[in-house]
Coordinates of C-alpha atoms in Angstrom, one line a residue:
Chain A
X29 CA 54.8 22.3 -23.1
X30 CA 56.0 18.8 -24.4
X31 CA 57.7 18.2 -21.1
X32 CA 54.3 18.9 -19.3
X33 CA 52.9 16.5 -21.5
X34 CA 55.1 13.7 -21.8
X35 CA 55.0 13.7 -17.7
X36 CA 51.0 13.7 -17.6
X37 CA 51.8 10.0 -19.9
X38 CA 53.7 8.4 -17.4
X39 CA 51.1 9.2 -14.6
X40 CA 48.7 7.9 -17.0
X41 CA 50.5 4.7 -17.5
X42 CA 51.7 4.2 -13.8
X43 CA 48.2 5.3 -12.6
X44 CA 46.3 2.5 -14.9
X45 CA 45.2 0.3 -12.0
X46 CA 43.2 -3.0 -12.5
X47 CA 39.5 -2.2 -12.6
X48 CA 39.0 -4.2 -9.5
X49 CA 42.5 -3.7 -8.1
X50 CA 42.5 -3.5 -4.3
X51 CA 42.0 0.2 -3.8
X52 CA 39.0 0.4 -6.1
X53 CA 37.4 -2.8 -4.2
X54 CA 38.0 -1.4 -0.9
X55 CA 35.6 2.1 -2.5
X56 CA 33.1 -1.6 -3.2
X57 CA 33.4 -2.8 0.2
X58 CA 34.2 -0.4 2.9
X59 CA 30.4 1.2 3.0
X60 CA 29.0 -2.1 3.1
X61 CA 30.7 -2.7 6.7
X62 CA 33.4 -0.3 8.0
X63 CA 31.7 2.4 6.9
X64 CA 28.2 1.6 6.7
X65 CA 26.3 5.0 5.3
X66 CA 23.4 3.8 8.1
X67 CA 24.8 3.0 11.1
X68 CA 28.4 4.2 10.5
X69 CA 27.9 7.9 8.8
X70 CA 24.1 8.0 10.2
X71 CA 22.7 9.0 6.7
X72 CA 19.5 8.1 4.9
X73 CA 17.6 7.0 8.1
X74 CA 14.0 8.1 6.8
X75 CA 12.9 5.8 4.3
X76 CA 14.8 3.0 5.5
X77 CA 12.0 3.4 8.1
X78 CA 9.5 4.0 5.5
X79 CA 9.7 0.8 3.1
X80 CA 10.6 -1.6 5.7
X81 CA 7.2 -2.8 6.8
X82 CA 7.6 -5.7 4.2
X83 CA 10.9 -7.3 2.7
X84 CA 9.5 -6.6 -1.2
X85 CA 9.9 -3.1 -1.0
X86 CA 12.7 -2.7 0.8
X87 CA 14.2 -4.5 -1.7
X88 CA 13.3 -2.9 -4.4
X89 CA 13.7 0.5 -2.3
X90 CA 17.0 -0.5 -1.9
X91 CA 17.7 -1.7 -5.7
X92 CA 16.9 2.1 -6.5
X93 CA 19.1 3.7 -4.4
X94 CA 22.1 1.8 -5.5
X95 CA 21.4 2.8 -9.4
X96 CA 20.9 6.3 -8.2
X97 CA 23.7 6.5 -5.9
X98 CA 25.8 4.4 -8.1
X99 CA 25.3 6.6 -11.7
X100 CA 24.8 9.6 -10.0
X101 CA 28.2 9.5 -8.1
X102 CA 29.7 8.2 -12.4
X103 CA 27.9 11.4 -14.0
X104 CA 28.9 14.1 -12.1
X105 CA 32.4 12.8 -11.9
X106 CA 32.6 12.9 -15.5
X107 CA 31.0 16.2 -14.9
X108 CA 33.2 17.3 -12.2
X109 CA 35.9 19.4 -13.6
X110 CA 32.8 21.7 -15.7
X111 CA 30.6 22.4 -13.3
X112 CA 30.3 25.8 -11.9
X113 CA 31.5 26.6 -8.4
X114 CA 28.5 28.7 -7.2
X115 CA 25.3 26.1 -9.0
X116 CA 27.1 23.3 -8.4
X117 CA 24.3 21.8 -5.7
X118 CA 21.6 22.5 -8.6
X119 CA 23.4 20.5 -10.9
X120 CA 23.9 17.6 -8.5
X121 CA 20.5 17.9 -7.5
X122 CA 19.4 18.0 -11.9
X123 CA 21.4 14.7 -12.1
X124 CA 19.6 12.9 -9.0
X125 CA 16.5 13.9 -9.9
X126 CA 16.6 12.8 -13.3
X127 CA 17.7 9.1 -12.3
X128 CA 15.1 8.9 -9.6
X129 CA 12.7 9.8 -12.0
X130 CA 14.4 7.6 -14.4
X131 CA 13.4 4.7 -12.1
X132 CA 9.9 5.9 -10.7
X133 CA 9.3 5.4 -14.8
X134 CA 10.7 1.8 -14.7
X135 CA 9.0 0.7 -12.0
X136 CA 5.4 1.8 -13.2
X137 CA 6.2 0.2 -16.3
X138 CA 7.9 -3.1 -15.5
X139 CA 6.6 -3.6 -11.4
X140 CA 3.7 -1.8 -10.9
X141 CA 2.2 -3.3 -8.2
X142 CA 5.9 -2.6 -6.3
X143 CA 6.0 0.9 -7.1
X144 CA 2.1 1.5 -6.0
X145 CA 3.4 0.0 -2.2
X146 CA 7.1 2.2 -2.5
X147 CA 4.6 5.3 -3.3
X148 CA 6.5 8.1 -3.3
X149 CA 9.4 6.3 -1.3
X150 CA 10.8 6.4 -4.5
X151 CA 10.5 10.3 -5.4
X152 CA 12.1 10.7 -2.1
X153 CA 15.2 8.8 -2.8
X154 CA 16.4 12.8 -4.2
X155 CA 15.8 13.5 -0.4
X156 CA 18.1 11.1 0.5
X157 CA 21.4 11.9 2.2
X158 CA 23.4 9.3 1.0
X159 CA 23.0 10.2 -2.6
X160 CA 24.0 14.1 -2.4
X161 CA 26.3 13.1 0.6
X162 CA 28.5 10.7 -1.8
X163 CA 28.3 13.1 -4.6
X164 CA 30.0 15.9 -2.4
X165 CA 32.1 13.8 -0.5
X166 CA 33.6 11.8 -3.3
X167 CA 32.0 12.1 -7.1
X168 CA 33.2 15.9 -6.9
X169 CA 36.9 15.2 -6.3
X170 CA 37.2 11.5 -7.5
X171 CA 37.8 10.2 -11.4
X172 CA 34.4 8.5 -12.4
X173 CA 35.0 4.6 -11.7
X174 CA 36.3 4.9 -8.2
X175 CA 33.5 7.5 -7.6
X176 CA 30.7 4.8 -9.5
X177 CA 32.2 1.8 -7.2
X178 CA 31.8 4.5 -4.4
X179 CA 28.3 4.8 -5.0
X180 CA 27.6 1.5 -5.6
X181 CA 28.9 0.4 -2.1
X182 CA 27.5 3.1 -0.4
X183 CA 24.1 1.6 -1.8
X184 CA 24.7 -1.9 -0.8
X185 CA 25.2 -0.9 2.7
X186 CA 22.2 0.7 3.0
X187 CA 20.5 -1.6 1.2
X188 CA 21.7 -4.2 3.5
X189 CA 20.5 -2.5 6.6
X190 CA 17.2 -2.0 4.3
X191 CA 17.3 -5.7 4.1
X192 CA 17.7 -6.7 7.5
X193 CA 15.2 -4.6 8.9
X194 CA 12.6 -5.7 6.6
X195 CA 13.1 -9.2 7.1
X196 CA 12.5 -8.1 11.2
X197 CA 9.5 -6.4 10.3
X198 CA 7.6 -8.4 8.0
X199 CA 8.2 -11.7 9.8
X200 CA 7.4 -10.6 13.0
X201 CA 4.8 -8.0 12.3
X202 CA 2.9 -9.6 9.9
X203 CA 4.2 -13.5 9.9
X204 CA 5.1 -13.4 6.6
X205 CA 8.2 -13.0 4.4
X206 CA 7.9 -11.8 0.7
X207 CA 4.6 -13.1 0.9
X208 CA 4.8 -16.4 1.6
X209 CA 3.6 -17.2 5.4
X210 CA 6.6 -18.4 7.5
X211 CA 4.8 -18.5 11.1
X212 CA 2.9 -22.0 11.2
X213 CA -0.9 -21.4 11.0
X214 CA -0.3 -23.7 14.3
X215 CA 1.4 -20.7 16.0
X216 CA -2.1 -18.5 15.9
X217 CA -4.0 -21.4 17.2
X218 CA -2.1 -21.5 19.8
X219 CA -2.5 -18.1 20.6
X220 CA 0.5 -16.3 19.0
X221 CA -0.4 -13.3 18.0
X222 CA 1.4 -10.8 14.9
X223 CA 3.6 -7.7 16.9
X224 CA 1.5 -4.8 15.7
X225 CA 4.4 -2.5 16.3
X226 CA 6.3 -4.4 13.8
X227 CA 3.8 -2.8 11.0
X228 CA 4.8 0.9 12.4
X229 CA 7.3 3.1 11.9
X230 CA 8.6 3.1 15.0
X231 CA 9.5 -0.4 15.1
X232 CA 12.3 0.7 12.5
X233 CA 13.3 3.1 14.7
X234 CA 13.8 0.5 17.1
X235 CA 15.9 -2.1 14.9
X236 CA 18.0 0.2 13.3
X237 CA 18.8 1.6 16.5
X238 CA 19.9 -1.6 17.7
X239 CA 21.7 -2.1 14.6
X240 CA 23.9 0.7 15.0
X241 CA 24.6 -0.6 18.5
X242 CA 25.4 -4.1 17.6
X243 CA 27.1 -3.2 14.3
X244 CA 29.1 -0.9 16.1
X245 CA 29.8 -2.9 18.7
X246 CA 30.9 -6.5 16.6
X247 CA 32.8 -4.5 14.3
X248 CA 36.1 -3.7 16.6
X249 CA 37.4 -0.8 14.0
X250 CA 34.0 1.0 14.8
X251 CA 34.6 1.5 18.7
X252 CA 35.0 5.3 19.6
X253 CA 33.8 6.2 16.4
X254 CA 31.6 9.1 16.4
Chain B
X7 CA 38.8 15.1 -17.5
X8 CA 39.0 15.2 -21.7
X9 CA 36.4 17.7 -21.7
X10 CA 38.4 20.5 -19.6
X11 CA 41.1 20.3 -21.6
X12 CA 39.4 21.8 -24.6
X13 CA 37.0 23.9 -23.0
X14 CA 38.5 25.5 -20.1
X15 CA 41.2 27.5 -21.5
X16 CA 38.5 29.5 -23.8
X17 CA 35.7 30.3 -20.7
X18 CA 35.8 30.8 -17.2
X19 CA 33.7 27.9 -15.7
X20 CA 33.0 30.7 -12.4
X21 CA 31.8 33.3 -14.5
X22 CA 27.8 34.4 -15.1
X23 CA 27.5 33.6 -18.8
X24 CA 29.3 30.1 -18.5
X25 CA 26.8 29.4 -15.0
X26 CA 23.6 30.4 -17.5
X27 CA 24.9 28.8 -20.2
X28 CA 25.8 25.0 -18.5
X29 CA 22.4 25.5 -16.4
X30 CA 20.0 25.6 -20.2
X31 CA 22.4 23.1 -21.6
X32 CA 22.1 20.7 -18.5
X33 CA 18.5 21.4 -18.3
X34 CA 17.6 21.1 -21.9
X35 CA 19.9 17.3 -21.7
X36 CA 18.4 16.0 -18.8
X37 CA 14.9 16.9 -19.8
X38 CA 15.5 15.7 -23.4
X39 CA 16.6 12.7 -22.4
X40 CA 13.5 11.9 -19.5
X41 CA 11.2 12.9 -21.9
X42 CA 12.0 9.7 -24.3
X43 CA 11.9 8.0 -21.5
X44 CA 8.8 8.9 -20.3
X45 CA 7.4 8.2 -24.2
X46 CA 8.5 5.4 -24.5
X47 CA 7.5 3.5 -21.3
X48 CA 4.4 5.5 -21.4
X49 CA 2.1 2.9 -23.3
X50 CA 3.3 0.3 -21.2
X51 CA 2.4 2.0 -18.0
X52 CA -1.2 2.7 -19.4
X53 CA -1.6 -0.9 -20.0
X54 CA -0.5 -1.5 -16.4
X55 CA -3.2 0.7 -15.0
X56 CA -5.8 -0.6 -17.1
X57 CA -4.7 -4.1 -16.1
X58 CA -5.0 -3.3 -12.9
X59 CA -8.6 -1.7 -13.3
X60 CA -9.5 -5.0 -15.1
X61 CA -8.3 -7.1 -12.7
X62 CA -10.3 -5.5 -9.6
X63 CA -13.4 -5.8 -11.6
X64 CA -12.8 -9.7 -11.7
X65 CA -11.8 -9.7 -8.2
X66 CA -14.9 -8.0 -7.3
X67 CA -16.8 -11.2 -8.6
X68 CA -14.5 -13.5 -6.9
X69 CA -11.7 -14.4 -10.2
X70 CA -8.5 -13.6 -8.7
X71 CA -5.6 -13.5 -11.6
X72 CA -2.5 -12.4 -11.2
X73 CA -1.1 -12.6 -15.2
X74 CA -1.6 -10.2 -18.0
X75 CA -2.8 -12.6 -20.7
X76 CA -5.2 -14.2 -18.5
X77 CA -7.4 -10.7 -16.5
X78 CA -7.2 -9.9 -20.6
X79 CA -8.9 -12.7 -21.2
X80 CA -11.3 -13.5 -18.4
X81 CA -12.5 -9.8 -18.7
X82 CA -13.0 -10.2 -22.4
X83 CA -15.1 -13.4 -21.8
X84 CA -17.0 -13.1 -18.5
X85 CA -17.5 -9.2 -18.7
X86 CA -19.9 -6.3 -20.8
X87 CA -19.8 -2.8 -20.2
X88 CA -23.1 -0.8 -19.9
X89 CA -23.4 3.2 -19.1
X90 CA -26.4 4.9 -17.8
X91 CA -27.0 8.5 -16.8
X92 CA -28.1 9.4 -13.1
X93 CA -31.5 9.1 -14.5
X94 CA -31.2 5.6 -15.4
X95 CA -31.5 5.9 -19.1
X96 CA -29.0 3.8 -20.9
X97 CA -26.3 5.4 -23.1
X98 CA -24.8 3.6 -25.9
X99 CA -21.3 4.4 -28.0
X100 CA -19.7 6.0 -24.2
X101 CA -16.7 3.8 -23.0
X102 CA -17.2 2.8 -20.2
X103 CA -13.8 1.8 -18.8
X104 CA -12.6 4.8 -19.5
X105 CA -15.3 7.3 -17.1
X106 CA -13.6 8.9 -14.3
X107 CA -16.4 8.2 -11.7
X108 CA -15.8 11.1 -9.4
X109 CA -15.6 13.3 -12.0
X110 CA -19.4 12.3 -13.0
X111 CA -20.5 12.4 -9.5
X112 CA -20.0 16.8 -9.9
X113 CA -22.5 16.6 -12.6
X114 CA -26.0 16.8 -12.6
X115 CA -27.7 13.4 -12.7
X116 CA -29.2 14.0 -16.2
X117 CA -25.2 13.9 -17.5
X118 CA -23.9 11.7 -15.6
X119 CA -22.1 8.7 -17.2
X120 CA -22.6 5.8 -14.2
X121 CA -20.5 2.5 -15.7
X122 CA -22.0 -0.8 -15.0
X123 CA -20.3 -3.8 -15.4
X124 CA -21.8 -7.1 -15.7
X125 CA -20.1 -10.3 -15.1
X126 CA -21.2 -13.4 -16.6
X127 CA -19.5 -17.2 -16.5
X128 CA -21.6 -19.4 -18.3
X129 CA -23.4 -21.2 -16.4
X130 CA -23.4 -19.1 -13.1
X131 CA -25.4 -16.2 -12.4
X132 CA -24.5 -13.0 -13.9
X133 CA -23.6 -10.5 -11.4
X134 CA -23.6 -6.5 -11.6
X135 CA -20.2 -4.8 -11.0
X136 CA -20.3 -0.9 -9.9
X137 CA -17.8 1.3 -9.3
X138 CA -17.9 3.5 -5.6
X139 CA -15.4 6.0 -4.8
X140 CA -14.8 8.3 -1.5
X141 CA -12.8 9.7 0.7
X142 CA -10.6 7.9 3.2
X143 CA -8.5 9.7 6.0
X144 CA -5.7 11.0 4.2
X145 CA -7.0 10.8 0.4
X146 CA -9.1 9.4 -1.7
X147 CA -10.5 5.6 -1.6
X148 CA -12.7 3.8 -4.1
X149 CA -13.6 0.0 -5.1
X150 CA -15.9 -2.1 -7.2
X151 CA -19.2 -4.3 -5.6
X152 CA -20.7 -6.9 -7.3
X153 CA -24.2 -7.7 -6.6
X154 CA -26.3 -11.1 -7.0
X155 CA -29.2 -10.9 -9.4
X156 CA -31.4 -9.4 -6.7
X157 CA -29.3 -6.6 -7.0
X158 CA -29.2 -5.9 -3.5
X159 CA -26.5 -9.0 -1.9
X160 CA -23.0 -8.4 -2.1
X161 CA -21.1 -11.3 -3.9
X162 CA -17.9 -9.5 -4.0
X163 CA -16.3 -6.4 -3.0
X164 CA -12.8 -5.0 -3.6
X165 CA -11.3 -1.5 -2.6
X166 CA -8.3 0.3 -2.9
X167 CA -6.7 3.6 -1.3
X168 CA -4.2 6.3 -2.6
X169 CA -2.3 7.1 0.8
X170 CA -4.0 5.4 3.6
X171 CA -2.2 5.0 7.0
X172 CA 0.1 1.1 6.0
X173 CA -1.5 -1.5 8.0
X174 CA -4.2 0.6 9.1
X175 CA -6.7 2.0 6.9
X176 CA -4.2 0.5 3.9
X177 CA -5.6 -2.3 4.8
X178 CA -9.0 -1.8 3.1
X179 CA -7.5 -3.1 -0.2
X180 CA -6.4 -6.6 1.7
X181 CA -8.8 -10.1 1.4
X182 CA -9.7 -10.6 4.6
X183 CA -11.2 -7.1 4.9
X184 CA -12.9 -7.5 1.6
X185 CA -13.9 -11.0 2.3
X186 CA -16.4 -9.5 5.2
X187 CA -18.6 -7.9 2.5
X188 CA -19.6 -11.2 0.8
X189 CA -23.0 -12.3 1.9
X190 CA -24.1 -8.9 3.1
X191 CA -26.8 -6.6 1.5
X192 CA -27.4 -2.8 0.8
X193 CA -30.9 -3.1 1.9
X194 CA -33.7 -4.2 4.0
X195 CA -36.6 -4.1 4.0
X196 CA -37.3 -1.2 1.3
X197 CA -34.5 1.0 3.0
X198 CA -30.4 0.9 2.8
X199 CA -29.1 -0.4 6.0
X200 CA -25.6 -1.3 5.1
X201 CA -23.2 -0.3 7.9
X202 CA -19.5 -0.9 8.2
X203 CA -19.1 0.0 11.4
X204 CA -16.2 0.7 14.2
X205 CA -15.0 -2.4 16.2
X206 CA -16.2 -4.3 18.8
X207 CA -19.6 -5.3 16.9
X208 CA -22.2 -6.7 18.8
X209 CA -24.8 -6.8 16.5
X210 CA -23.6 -9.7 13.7
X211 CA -26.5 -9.7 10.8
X212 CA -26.3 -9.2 7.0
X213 CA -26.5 -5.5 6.9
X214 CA -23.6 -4.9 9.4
X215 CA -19.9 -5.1 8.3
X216 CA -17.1 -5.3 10.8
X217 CA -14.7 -2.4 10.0
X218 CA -11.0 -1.7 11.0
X219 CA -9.7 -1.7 14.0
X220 CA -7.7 1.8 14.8
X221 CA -8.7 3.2 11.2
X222 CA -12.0 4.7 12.1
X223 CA -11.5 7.4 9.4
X224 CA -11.1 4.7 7.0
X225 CA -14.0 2.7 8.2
X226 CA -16.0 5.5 7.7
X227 CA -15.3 6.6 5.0
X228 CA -15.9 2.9 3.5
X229 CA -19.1 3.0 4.9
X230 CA -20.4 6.6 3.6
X231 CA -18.5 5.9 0.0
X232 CA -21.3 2.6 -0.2
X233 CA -23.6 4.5 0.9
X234 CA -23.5 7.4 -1.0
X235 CA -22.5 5.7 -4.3
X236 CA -25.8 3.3 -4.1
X237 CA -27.6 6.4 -3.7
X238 CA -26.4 7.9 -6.7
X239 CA -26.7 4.4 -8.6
X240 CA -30.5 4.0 -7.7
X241 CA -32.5 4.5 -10.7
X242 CA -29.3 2.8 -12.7
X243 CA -30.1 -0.4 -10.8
X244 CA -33.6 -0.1 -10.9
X245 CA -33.1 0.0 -14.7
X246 CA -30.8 -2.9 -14.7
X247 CA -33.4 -4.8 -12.3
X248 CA -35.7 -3.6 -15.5
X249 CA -33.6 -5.6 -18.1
X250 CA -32.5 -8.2 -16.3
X251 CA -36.2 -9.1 -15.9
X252 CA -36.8 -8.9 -19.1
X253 CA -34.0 -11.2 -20.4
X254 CA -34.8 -13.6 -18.1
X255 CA -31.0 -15.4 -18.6
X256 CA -29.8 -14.5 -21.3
X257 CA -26.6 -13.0 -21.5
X258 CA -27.3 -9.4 -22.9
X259 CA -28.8 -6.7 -20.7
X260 CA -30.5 -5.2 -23.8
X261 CA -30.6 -6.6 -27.1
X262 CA -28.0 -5.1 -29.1
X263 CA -25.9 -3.7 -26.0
X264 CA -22.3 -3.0 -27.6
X265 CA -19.6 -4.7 -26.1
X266 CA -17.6 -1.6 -25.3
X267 CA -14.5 -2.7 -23.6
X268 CA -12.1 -2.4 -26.8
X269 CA -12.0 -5.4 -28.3

């Protein structure tokens, strides 16, 4: 018994890695390019269509899904080692919902304007398959700050697709970006005219498809991954 | 993690009992804990709708604010709240920022409770603010008009939609399709001939309103909700007319008219 336990204190102690050492930062950094939860592991495509149409939203949408990915993936790994085999989706799915609702709450108290244009984007953020993805793939088998730097890079990546997209989509849809009118009033005069598409959903379709392409294709370690 | 340690050896985590037991204890956590945090952000989202409500009632006069303090403010000032029935009898001590307009509109019009806002900046002339509400093409749409003292030409006119298609029909609730409102009237002659009618328009006059292009639904439902909710606030204005007339500039609608708006 004492030898089992004397053991588990020098894991401890040759296990106690810097915070940011260059393991846990790679957890920070990987989904953000190499694996890239949008155009690398193809997940959580549908509202990054959604929100796009103007930059605001898609960054708040995106804002939301790194909390929720982020303390989602830190909860149940503190949770992971008590959770029942056979409910163990329900509970993941108790924990995401909860911190979605968490910050539908937020948002109608602090941005309301914001969280009347995200709708019920937000609700569907328990939809999303880069939340529940993480938490299977990672949170379940991982100790809790790896598994919350996990999550938190898994939402900066898609929030950077989020990002780029929206910036496509409001400046060449509606001429705008957060508001402010970029495209000279001259432009219109001269008969330039706003891309409808850019205002529909399948002008998302359309960008993050290319992105995949050129992310995949600019990113060397990505070529002839499936 | 810490809390296996002491727990697992007594229970197996795979067994029924433990399953039932974690699944109350998780639910009765997680809901404890949204439910403070639905309390306690709850008064500040209230005060966010009825911001919001305040602030298209200034809009619909042409006072676009954007902070708190001031839509408190300006509304305080510039506007008084009056309710009527469907008969067009005035009803005093009802709050009328607080009526749910489409729930009056399934009562008879003897108990009705029609809210009428009037705007007033000293100095310019006061204009009457009513609410319309309707049905767009995937829910419900509704908006605030405010008429000149003649009670028939649109100053101002905002709208707003629950789930309209996004830069189709969502774009009722923009300026520019607002804007098109100002100038025009309900009626002509004696009879309503507001139209807000489907692109191209050839006929440009004050009763007809260019609507959206590709959101017909929309359109129409804009143009039915005016025209349906001026129906239903007929005898009110006539009433109001009434007053108005009576006051001949004065800021009151009727002498003694409570100030309802929660001061």
């Amino acid at each position: 018994m004492t030898e089992a336990v004397t053991l588990k204190k020098e894991e401890k102690k040759k296990r106690r890695e810097g915070l940011f050492s260059k393991r846990y930062r790679k957890y920070l950094v990987d989904p953000i390019n190499d694996n890239n939860p949008i155009t690398v592991q193809v997940l959580g495509i549908c509202s990054a269509l959604a929100v796009t149409v103007k930059l605001e939203p898609a960054i708040v949408m995106a804002l939301a899904v790194i909390f929720v990915t982020a303390f989602s993936n830190l909860i149940i790994s503190f949770l992971r080692d008590t959770i029942p085999f056979r409910i163990r989706m329900i509970v993941q799915l108790v924990v995401i919902a909860s911190l979605v609702i968490i910050v539908d709450q937020v948002l109608k108290a602090f941005a309301y304007d914001v969280s009347k244009q995200l709708s019920v984007f937000v609700g569907l953020i328990i939809t999303n398959c880069i939340v529940m993805g993480r938490l299977e793939a990672f949170a379940m088998s991982n100790s809790p700050w790896p598994s919350f730097l996990d999550g938190m890079g898994n939402g900066l990546g898609y929030g950077a697709i989020l990002i780029i997209t929206g910036v496509v989509r409001e400046l060449f849809g509606s001429g705008t970006l957060l508001g402010w009118q970029i495209i000279p009033p001259s432009f219109y005069e001269a008969g330039y005219l706003n891309f409808g598409l850019g205002v529909m959903p399948p002008a998302a379709l359309l960008i993050v498809g290319t992105l995949v392409w050129v992310h995949r294709a600019w990113n060397r370690k990505l070529i002839g991954v499936s | 993690m810490f809390v296996k340690e002491w727990l697992m050896p007594k229970w197996d985590k795979n067994s029924t009992a433990y399953s039932i037991v974690y699944a109350l204890l998780l639910s009765v956590v997680f809901g404890g804990v949204l439910a403070v945090v639905a309390s306690t952000l709850k008064p500040l989202q209230e005060r966010n709708i009825r911001l919001e409500k305040m602030s298209y009632i200034l809009r619909a006069a042409r006072l676009q604010l954007s902070d708190p303090h001031s839509i408190e403010v300006a509304y305080r000032q510039y506007v008084t709240e009056y309710v009527f029935n469907g008969m067009g009898e005035e009803l005093k001590g009802v709050k009328a920022f607080d009526i749910v307009l489409k729930k009056e509109l399934t009562k008879p019009p003897q108990q009705q409770r029609l809210p009428v806002y009037l705007f007033h900046k000293q100095g310019e002339e006061p204009l009457v603010i009513i609410p319309v509400e309707g049905m767009g093409l995937w829910g419900p749409i509704w908006g605030y008009v405010a008429l000149r003292s003649d009670l028939n030409t649109i100053y101002g006119a905002v709208f707003d939609h629950k789930s309209e298609t996004p830069g189709l029909g969502a774009e009722i609730n923009q300026q520019w399709f607002q804007e098109r409102f100002v100038g025009k009237v309900f009626a002509r002659g004696g009879s309503y001939c507001l139209r807000v009618v489907k692109p191209p328009v050839f006929q440009q006059d004050e009763c007809t309103v260019d609507g959206l292009s590709g959101a017909t639904a929309t359109t129409l439902g804009v143009d039915e909700m005016l025209r349906r909710c001026r129906g239903i606030y007929d005898k009110v204005l006539k009433s109001v007319a009434h007053l108005l007339s009576q006051s001949k500039g004065s800021v009151t609608l009727v002498a003694g008219a409570k100030n309802t708006n929660g001061r």
